[in-house]
XYZ file of N, CA, C and O in Angstrom:
636
model
N -22.563 72.220 73.423
C -22.865 73.243 72.462
C -23.403 72.580 71.196
O -22.838 71.634 70.683
N -24.467 73.058 70.677
C -25.108 72.480 69.492
C -24.397 72.965 68.230
O -23.879 74.074 68.169
N -24.383 72.103 67.221
C -23.805 72.461 65.928
C -24.831 73.303 65.192
O -26.003 72.968 65.123
N -24.382 74.406 64.642
C -25.309 75.284 63.933
C -25.878 74.564 62.712
O -25.274 73.644 62.175
N -27.040 74.980 62.281
C -27.708 74.346 61.144
C -26.904 74.483 59.862
O -26.999 73.656 58.969
N -26.083 75.495 59.744
C -25.265 75.683 58.539
C -24.107 74.694 58.484
O -23.653 74.323 57.408
N -23.620 74.262 59.648
C -22.486 73.345 59.678
C -22.901 71.887 59.536
O -22.077 71.049 59.180
N -24.153 71.533 59.812
C -24.585 70.142 59.734
C -24.402 69.542 58.341
O -23.846 68.444 58.220
N -24.821 70.226 57.251
C -24.589 69.635 55.930
C -23.095 69.465 55.609
O -22.699 68.485 55.003
N -22.278 70.411 56.043
C -20.841 70.309 55.811
C -20.258 69.119 56.568
O -19.441 68.368 56.032
N -20.693 68.922 57.792
C -20.225 67.793 58.586
C -20.654 66.472 57.942
O -19.857 65.529 57.853
N -21.882 66.385 57.470
C -22.350 65.173 56.794
C -21.552 64.902 55.520
O -21.218 63.760 55.220
N -21.228 65.932 54.778
C -20.428 65.772 53.573
C -19.044 65.228 53.908
O -18.553 64.298 53.269
N -18.407 65.787 54.909
C -17.076 65.324 55.311
C -17.112 63.879 55.788
O -16.235 63.079 55.442
N -18.108 63.510 56.567
C -18.222 62.131 57.038
C -18.455 61.174 55.879
O -17.897 60.072 55.845
N -19.274 61.581 54.904
C -19.550 60.698 53.770
C -18.299 60.472 52.927
O -18.138 59.421 52.325
N -17.407 61.443 52.874
C -16.176 61.269 52.116
C -15.304 60.167 52.701
O -14.542 59.515 51.991
N -15.410 59.938 54.016
C -14.615 58.902 54.665
C -15.289 57.539 54.628
O -14.639 56.525 54.471
N -16.606 57.475 54.771
C -17.299 56.204 54.907
C -17.949 55.698 53.636
O -18.113 54.507 53.458
N -18.327 56.554 52.715
C -19.001 56.129 51.506
C -18.127 55.246 50.617
O -18.602 54.229 50.115
N -16.851 55.562 50.397
C -16.046 54.671 49.552
C -15.983 53.239 50.075
O -16.044 52.297 49.295
N -15.892 53.046 51.367
C -15.864 51.693 51.917
C -17.188 50.984 51.697
O -17.233 49.786 51.442
N -18.283 51.704 51.771
C -19.597 51.107 51.574
C -19.830 50.728 50.120
O -20.563 49.786 49.832
N -19.238 51.447 49.186
C -19.452 51.175 47.772
C -18.391 50.261 47.175
O -18.458 49.922 46.002
N -17.408 49.867 47.949
C -16.337 49.044 47.427
C -15.223 49.917 46.881
O -15.264 51.136 46.969
N -14.230 49.266 46.293
C -13.086 50.006 45.763
C -12.558 49.301 44.529
O -12.638 48.078 44.401
N -12.016 50.097 43.615
C -11.362 49.545 42.446
C -9.947 49.144 42.842
O -9.304 49.827 43.635
N -9.474 48.023 42.309
C -8.126 47.553 42.617
C -7.350 47.370 41.313
O -7.935 47.209 40.242
N -6.037 47.391 41.433
C -5.186 47.146 40.274
C -5.297 45.682 39.870
O -5.459 44.806 40.715
N -5.185 45.414 38.592
C -5.302 44.057 38.072
C -4.392 43.921 36.867
O -3.855 44.899 36.354
N -4.242 42.697 36.400
C -3.512 42.438 35.168
C -4.262 41.389 34.376
O -4.847 40.469 34.953
N -4.306 41.549 33.052
C -4.772 40.473 32.187
C -3.611 39.494 32.122
O -2.486 39.886 31.834
N -3.843 38.235 32.434
C -2.773 37.243 32.604
C -1.903 37.092 31.374
O -2.347 37.282 30.250
N -0.681 36.696 31.631
C 0.213 36.322 30.557
C 0.755 37.489 29.767
O 0.771 38.625 30.210
N 1.170 37.186 28.579
C 1.778 38.174 27.701
C 0.716 39.100 27.130
O -0.396 38.687 26.830
N 1.067 40.352 26.938
C 0.102 41.340 26.453
C -0.324 41.107 25.012
O -1.355 41.582 24.588
N 0.453 40.361 24.243
C 0.091 40.160 22.844
C -0.771 38.915 22.618
O -1.106 38.592 21.491
N -1.133 38.208 23.680
C -2.004 37.050 23.536
C -3.413 37.545 23.239
O -3.925 38.435 23.908
N -4.036 36.960 22.222
C -5.380 37.360 21.829
C -6.399 36.543 22.616
O -6.616 35.375 22.338
N -6.986 37.186 23.617
C -8.058 36.561 24.375
C -9.355 37.222 23.951
O -9.398 38.393 23.599
N -10.434 36.513 24.040
C -11.718 37.052 23.636
C -12.278 38.082 24.593
O -13.060 38.948 24.203
N -11.875 37.994 25.878
C -12.382 38.918 26.896
C -11.206 39.476 27.685
O -10.396 38.718 28.205
N -11.111 40.806 27.761
C -10.049 41.467 28.520
C -10.670 42.428 29.526
O -11.518 43.248 29.168
N -10.228 42.338 30.774
C -10.761 43.172 31.852
C -10.353 44.624 31.667
O -9.260 44.921 31.179
N -11.248 45.530 32.068
C -10.939 46.958 32.073
C -10.968 47.523 33.490
O -10.346 48.543 33.754
N -11.694 46.869 34.422
C -11.677 47.301 35.825
C -12.101 46.153 36.728
O -12.821 45.244 36.310
N -11.622 46.216 37.971
C -11.978 45.240 39.007
C -12.368 46.024 40.248
O -11.603 46.866 40.721
N -13.570 45.743 40.770
C -14.058 46.410 41.980
C -14.415 45.345 43.009
O -15.009 44.323 42.677
N -14.054 45.600 44.267
C -14.343 44.689 45.371
C -15.268 45.400 46.343
O -15.014 46.532 46.743
N -16.338 44.713 46.715
C -17.293 45.292 47.647
C -17.723 44.220 48.644
O -18.181 43.162 48.218
N -17.550 44.412 49.953
C -16.989 45.589 50.599
C -15.463 45.590 50.499
O -14.856 44.580 50.166
N -14.891 46.714 50.800
C -13.446 46.877 50.711
C -12.945 47.496 52.000
O -13.466 48.535 52.391
N -11.998 46.889 52.685
C -11.421 45.585 52.396
C -12.407 44.463 52.714
O -13.336 44.632 53.484
N -12.165 43.335 52.106
C -13.024 42.168 52.249
C -12.838 41.566 53.628
O -11.718 41.427 54.106
N -13.936 41.205 54.279
C -13.880 40.552 55.586
C -13.859 39.040 55.447
O -14.656 38.476 54.698
N -12.947 38.390 56.120
C -12.866 36.934 56.083
C -14.159 36.362 56.668
O -14.619 36.776 57.722
N -14.767 35.415 55.949
C -16.001 34.790 56.389
C -17.248 35.606 56.087
O -18.349 35.205 56.450
N -17.109 36.724 55.394
C -18.251 37.573 55.069
C -18.532 37.543 53.571
O -17.647 37.289 52.764
N -19.781 37.815 53.205
C -20.160 37.885 51.792
C -19.505 39.085 51.134
O -19.451 40.164 51.711
N -19.028 38.894 49.914
C -18.414 39.973 49.144
C -18.729 39.746 47.672
O -19.219 38.686 47.285
N -18.432 40.744 46.859
C -18.624 40.640 45.417
C -17.422 41.216 44.695
O -16.954 42.303 45.028
N -16.918 40.468 43.722
C -15.925 40.976 42.791
C -16.694 41.356 41.527
O -17.343 40.510 40.914
N -16.638 42.621 41.138
C -17.299 43.078 39.917
C -16.223 43.394 38.891
O -15.368 44.238 39.122
N -16.276 42.680 37.788
C -15.285 42.824 36.733
C -15.971 43.437 35.513
O -16.969 42.908 35.034
N -15.435 44.538 35.023
C -15.904 45.131 33.772
C -14.874 44.768 32.714
O -13.665 44.858 32.963
N -15.356 44.329 31.552
C -14.440 43.850 30.518
C -14.981 44.178 29.137
O -16.137 44.564 28.987
N -14.111 43.995 28.159
C -14.497 44.109 26.753
C -14.428 42.726 26.134
O -13.443 42.004 26.314
N -15.467 42.368 25.395
C -15.513 41.088 24.714
C -15.410 41.317 23.209
O -16.013 42.238 22.667
N -14.647 40.461 22.533
C -14.555 40.523 21.074
C -15.205 39.299 20.436
O -15.124 39.115 19.225
N -15.833 38.456 21.285
C -16.396 37.192 20.797
C -17.809 36.989 21.332
O -18.231 37.651 22.289
N -18.517 36.054 20.731
C -19.826 35.609 21.216
C -19.631 34.362 22.064
O -18.878 33.463 21.676
N -20.290 34.303 23.215
C -20.244 33.126 24.080
C -21.663 32.864 24.567
O -22.331 33.760 25.081
N -22.119 31.633 24.443
C -23.478 31.315 24.880
C -23.504 30.598 26.219
O -24.504 30.657 26.927
N -22.427 29.906 26.577
C -22.385 29.173 27.851
C -20.937 28.866 28.188
O -20.041 29.024 27.369
N -20.730 28.410 29.407
C -19.389 28.031 29.844
C -19.258 28.206 31.337
O -20.165 28.703 32.006
N -18.124 27.778 31.865
C -17.829 27.921 33.279
C -16.632 28.832 33.476
O -15.721 28.861 32.655
N -16.665 29.552 34.588
C -15.579 30.453 34.950
C -15.038 29.995 36.293
O -15.806 29.736 37.228
N -13.719 29.895 36.400
C -13.068 29.505 37.657
C -12.492 30.725 38.336
O -11.808 31.532 37.703
N -12.763 30.853 39.636
C -12.156 31.895 40.458
C -11.339 31.186 41.527
O -11.886 30.421 42.316
N -10.040 31.393 41.498
C -9.136 30.852 42.518
C -8.622 32.006 43.344
O -8.210 33.031 42.804
N -8.654 31.851 44.659
C -8.081 32.874 45.521
C -7.174 32.195 46.537
O -7.436 31.085 46.981
N -6.058 32.840 46.838
C -5.011 32.281 47.692
C -4.511 33.353 48.646
O -4.631 34.540 48.363
N -3.879 32.893 49.716
C -3.149 33.857 50.526
C -1.968 34.316 49.692
O -1.369 33.531 48.972
N -1.664 35.586 49.735
C -0.609 36.097 48.859
C 0.773 35.643 49.284
O 1.729 35.786 48.537
N 0.901 35.078 50.477
C 2.213 34.615 50.930
C 2.396 33.117 50.725
O 3.416 32.574 51.079
N 1.391 32.446 50.153
C 1.460 31.005 49.974
C 2.381 30.644 48.824
O 2.241 31.147 47.729
N 3.340 29.754 49.105
C 4.207 29.211 48.069
C 4.321 27.724 48.340
O 4.707 27.337 49.431
N 3.960 26.846 47.441
C 3.344 27.141 46.151
C 1.896 27.579 46.333
O 1.292 27.343 47.370
N 1.357 28.212 45.310
C 0.039 28.817 45.409
C -1.104 27.832 45.626
O -2.188 28.230 45.997
N -0.901 26.551 45.406
C -2.000 25.609 45.561
C -2.379 25.386 47.023
O -3.436 24.850 47.309
N -1.548 25.779 47.962
C -1.900 25.660 49.369
C -2.886 26.752 49.750
O -2.786 27.877 49.283
N -3.844 26.429 50.577
C -4.845 27.384 51.068
C -5.655 28.012 49.942
O -6.118 29.129 50.055
N -5.839 27.283 48.869
C -6.609 27.801 47.734
C -8.101 27.639 47.999
O -8.546 26.641 48.530
N -8.851 28.649 47.612
C -10.305 28.566 47.585
C -10.692 28.656 46.118
O -10.378 29.638 45.455
N -11.334 27.600 45.595
C -11.748 27.588 44.187
C -13.266 27.564 44.129
O -13.913 26.800 44.816
N -13.783 28.420 43.296
C -15.224 28.455 43.058
C -15.432 28.458 41.559
O -14.748 29.177 40.834
N -16.370 27.632 41.087
C -16.706 27.580 39.672
C -18.099 28.161 39.481
O -19.033 27.804 40.200
N -18.204 29.064 38.534
C -19.463 29.757 38.253
C -19.905 29.427 36.835
O -19.080 29.368 35.921
N -21.196 29.279 36.635
C -21.748 29.208 35.290
C -21.741 30.624 34.723
O -22.100 31.576 35.422
N -21.324 30.773 33.482
C -21.243 32.090 32.855
C -22.543 32.875 33.033
O -22.527 34.041 33.406
N -23.671 32.228 32.789
C -24.957 32.923 32.826
C -25.417 33.275 34.235
O -26.389 34.011 34.400
N -24.724 32.776 35.274
C -25.034 33.164 36.654
C -24.289 34.417 37.089
O -24.615 34.992 38.120
N -23.267 34.828 36.322
C -22.490 35.999 36.718
C -22.577 37.153 35.729
O -22.050 38.230 35.979
N -23.231 36.931 34.588
C -23.447 37.995 33.608
C -24.634 37.633 32.731
O -25.119 36.503 32.772
N -25.070 38.599 31.950
C -26.189 38.354 31.034
C -25.719 37.498 29.863
O -24.669 37.751 29.290
N -26.508 36.492 29.526
C -26.181 35.613 28.399
C -27.183 35.819 27.277
O -28.328 36.139 27.548
N -26.785 35.616 26.047
C -25.427 35.301 25.608
C -24.531 36.531 25.648
O -25.011 37.653 25.583
N -23.233 36.291 25.747
C -22.255 37.378 25.705
C -22.016 37.719 24.240
O -21.787 36.835 23.422
N -22.091 38.999 23.929
C -21.828 39.465 22.574
C -20.659 40.444 22.618
O -20.297 40.938 23.690
N -20.036 40.723 21.486
C -18.924 41.684 21.491
C -19.340 43.025 22.081
O -20.446 43.511 21.842
N -18.457 43.595 22.895
C -18.719 44.874 23.541
C -18.477 44.796 25.035
O -17.795 43.897 25.534
N -19.059 45.737 25.755
C -18.892 45.827 27.206
C -19.634 44.692 27.899
O -20.761 44.353 27.538
N -18.996 44.119 28.919
C -19.588 43.043 29.706
C -19.233 43.269 31.168
O -18.138 43.753 31.483
N -20.171 42.953 32.062
C -19.939 43.094 33.495
C -20.203 41.748 34.162
O -21.262 41.152 33.964
N -19.219 41.271 34.921
C -19.340 40.033 35.689
C -19.489 40.395 37.164
O -18.773 41.263 37.658
N -20.376 39.707 37.884
C -20.518 39.868 39.337
C -20.312 38.513 39.988
O -21.140 37.612 39.833
N -19.185 38.382 40.703
C -18.829 37.131 41.345
C -19.058 37.233 42.856
O -18.276 37.895 43.543
N -20.090 36.586 43.390
C -20.223 36.547 44.848
C -19.171 35.591 45.414
O -18.898 34.546 44.826
N -18.567 35.971 46.532
C -17.522 35.128 47.117
C -17.498 35.292 48.627
O -17.822 36.352 49.157
N -17.122 34.212 49.294
C -16.851 34.228 50.730
C -15.525 33.522 50.919
O -15.355 32.392 50.468
N -14.568 34.202 51.534
C -13.299 33.556 51.892
C -13.531 32.919 53.263
O -13.755 33.630 54.242
N -13.541 31.572 53.332
C -13.886 30.924 54.603
C -12.858 31.196 55.688
O -11.677 31.401 55.411
N -13.351 31.189 56.905
C -12.451 31.330 58.058
C -11.651 30.051 58.204
O -12.187 28.958 58.109
N -10.369 30.203 58.416
C -9.465 29.079 58.568
C -8.372 29.557 59.514
O -7.693 30.538 59.225
N -8.183 28.875 60.625
C -7.236 29.337 61.641
C -5.826 29.523 61.106
O -5.070 30.330 61.609
N -5.472 28.797 60.055
C -4.112 28.926 59.527
C -3.932 30.154 58.659
O -2.827 30.610 58.458
N -5.024 30.692 58.076
C -4.850 31.782 57.121
C -5.630 33.040 57.463
O -5.515 34.021 56.758
N -6.403 33.077 58.535
C -7.206 34.265 58.812
C -6.367 35.457 59.232
O -6.865 36.571 59.249
N -5.105 35.260 59.551
C -4.257 36.389 59.923
C -3.613 37.049 58.710
O -2.886 38.027 58.853
N -3.838 36.510 57.517
C -3.273 37.112 56.318
C -3.988 38.430 56.031
O -5.198 38.533 56.169
N -3.248 39.424 55.616
C -3.854 40.721 55.342
C -4.052 40.968 53.847
O -4.659 41.949 53.462
N -3.541 40.079 53.000
C -3.684 40.262 51.562
C -3.856 38.903 50.888
O -3.224 37.924 51.258
N -4.729 38.873 49.894
C -4.985 37.677 49.112
C -4.755 37.972 47.635
O -4.748 39.125 47.212
N -4.605 36.905 46.871
C -4.388 36.973 45.432
C -5.525 36.212 44.764
O -5.906 35.140 45.238
N -6.104 36.748 43.688
C -7.179 36.061 42.969
C -6.849 35.998 41.489
O -6.207 36.892 40.940
N -7.288 34.908 40.864
C -7.149 34.762 39.420
C -8.462 34.185 38.893
O -9.019 33.260 39.480
N -8.975 34.800 37.835
C -10.249 34.392 37.245
C -9.970 33.964 35.809
O -9.352 34.696 35.043
N -10.440 32.725 35.458
C -10.162 32.174 34.138
C -11.422 31.566 33.525
O -12.241 30.999 34.231
N -11.482 31.637 32.209
C -12.493 30.902 31.454
C -11.787 30.291 30.261
O -11.006 30.965 29.584
N -12.060 29.011 30.016
C -11.421 28.288 28.922
C -12.432 27.966 27.832
O -13.548 27.544 28.117
N -12.010 28.173 26.576
C -12.828 27.722 25.451
C -12.644 26.223 25.273
O -13.570 25.507 24.946
N -11.422 25.774 25.475
C -11.109 24.349 25.456
C -9.971 24.143 26.451
O -9.641 25.052 27.208
N -9.391 23.002 26.478
C -8.365 22.695 27.481
C -7.168 23.643 27.393
O -6.546 23.967 28.386
N -6.853 24.134 26.210
C -5.650 24.941 26.013
C -5.944 26.439 25.967
O -5.243 27.230 26.577
N -6.953 26.844 25.218
C -7.173 28.262 24.933
C -7.980 28.939 26.035
O -9.109 28.545 26.322
N -7.396 29.967 26.649
C -8.102 30.752 27.663
C -8.882 31.863 26.980
O -8.305 32.703 26.296
N -10.201 31.879 27.188
C -11.038 32.945 26.661
C -10.795 34.224 27.449
O -10.822 35.313 26.900
N -10.582 34.083 28.760
C -10.248 35.249 29.582
C -9.408 34.794 30.755
O -9.481 33.646 31.196
N -8.593 35.711 31.245
C -7.772 35.444 32.412
C -7.301 36.784 32.957
O -6.731 37.592 32.227
N -7.582 37.036 34.228
C -7.057 38.237 34.877
C -6.829 37.955 36.342
O -7.403 37.039 36.919
N -5.910 38.716 36.933
C -5.468 38.485 38.301
C -5.375 39.801 39.049
O -5.142 40.853 38.446
N -5.545 39.729 40.372
C -5.451 40.915 41.206
C -5.214 40.500 42.651
O -5.430 39.354 43.025
N -4.715 41.422 43.449
C -4.587 41.210 44.888
C -5.586 42.119 45.581
O -6.020 43.130 45.027
N -5.966 41.730 46.796
C -6.916 42.534 47.540
C -6.663 42.377 49.035
O -6.253 41.304 49.496
N -6.878 43.444 49.787
C -6.676 43.379 51.227
C -7.863 42.750 51.926
O -8.982 42.756 51.417
N -7.599 42.189 53.094
C -8.674 41.644 53.930
C -8.564 42.264 55.309
O -7.506 42.766 55.701
N -9.672 42.229 56.011
C -9.650 42.678 57.397
C -9.968 41.476 58.266
O -10.653 40.537 57.840
N -9.467 41.489 59.474
C -9.671 40.362 60.376
C -11.130 40.289 60.801
O -11.801 41.296 60.919
N -11.619 39.047 60.985
C -13.019 38.867 61.389
C -13.299 39.453 62.764
O -12.438 39.665 63.549
């Protein structure tokens, strides 16, 4: 039996409600690292992962929207990701260092800023069965002072 022409748009709408969010990624809960009263120059306002959930061994993007209160012309940003069950966290770590100007428009000025971090979590027989990972993104002005720091967990799907 054929679907009537009036029901086809409704069916497409219902299907898009299920599949479109996965195609566009998803926002995840996050925290700005450390104590809330620490004055950092950049504080995250949202974290989006695309695709969601992230596939092990597949290309993905972490998009971070933040507010900046400082000017920055250059620097490096570290993204560390771990299996969420790893103790201590240094085991099974994937670290990627990005140049600031490769993940956002430079120079950074006070106001809204968007970072796009491309990432691939490599396949590893010891950790590919993990269903959740933990990520922390940091930028340092000097050895001690963190210009930004935020953390989040995200689900993965098996390859």
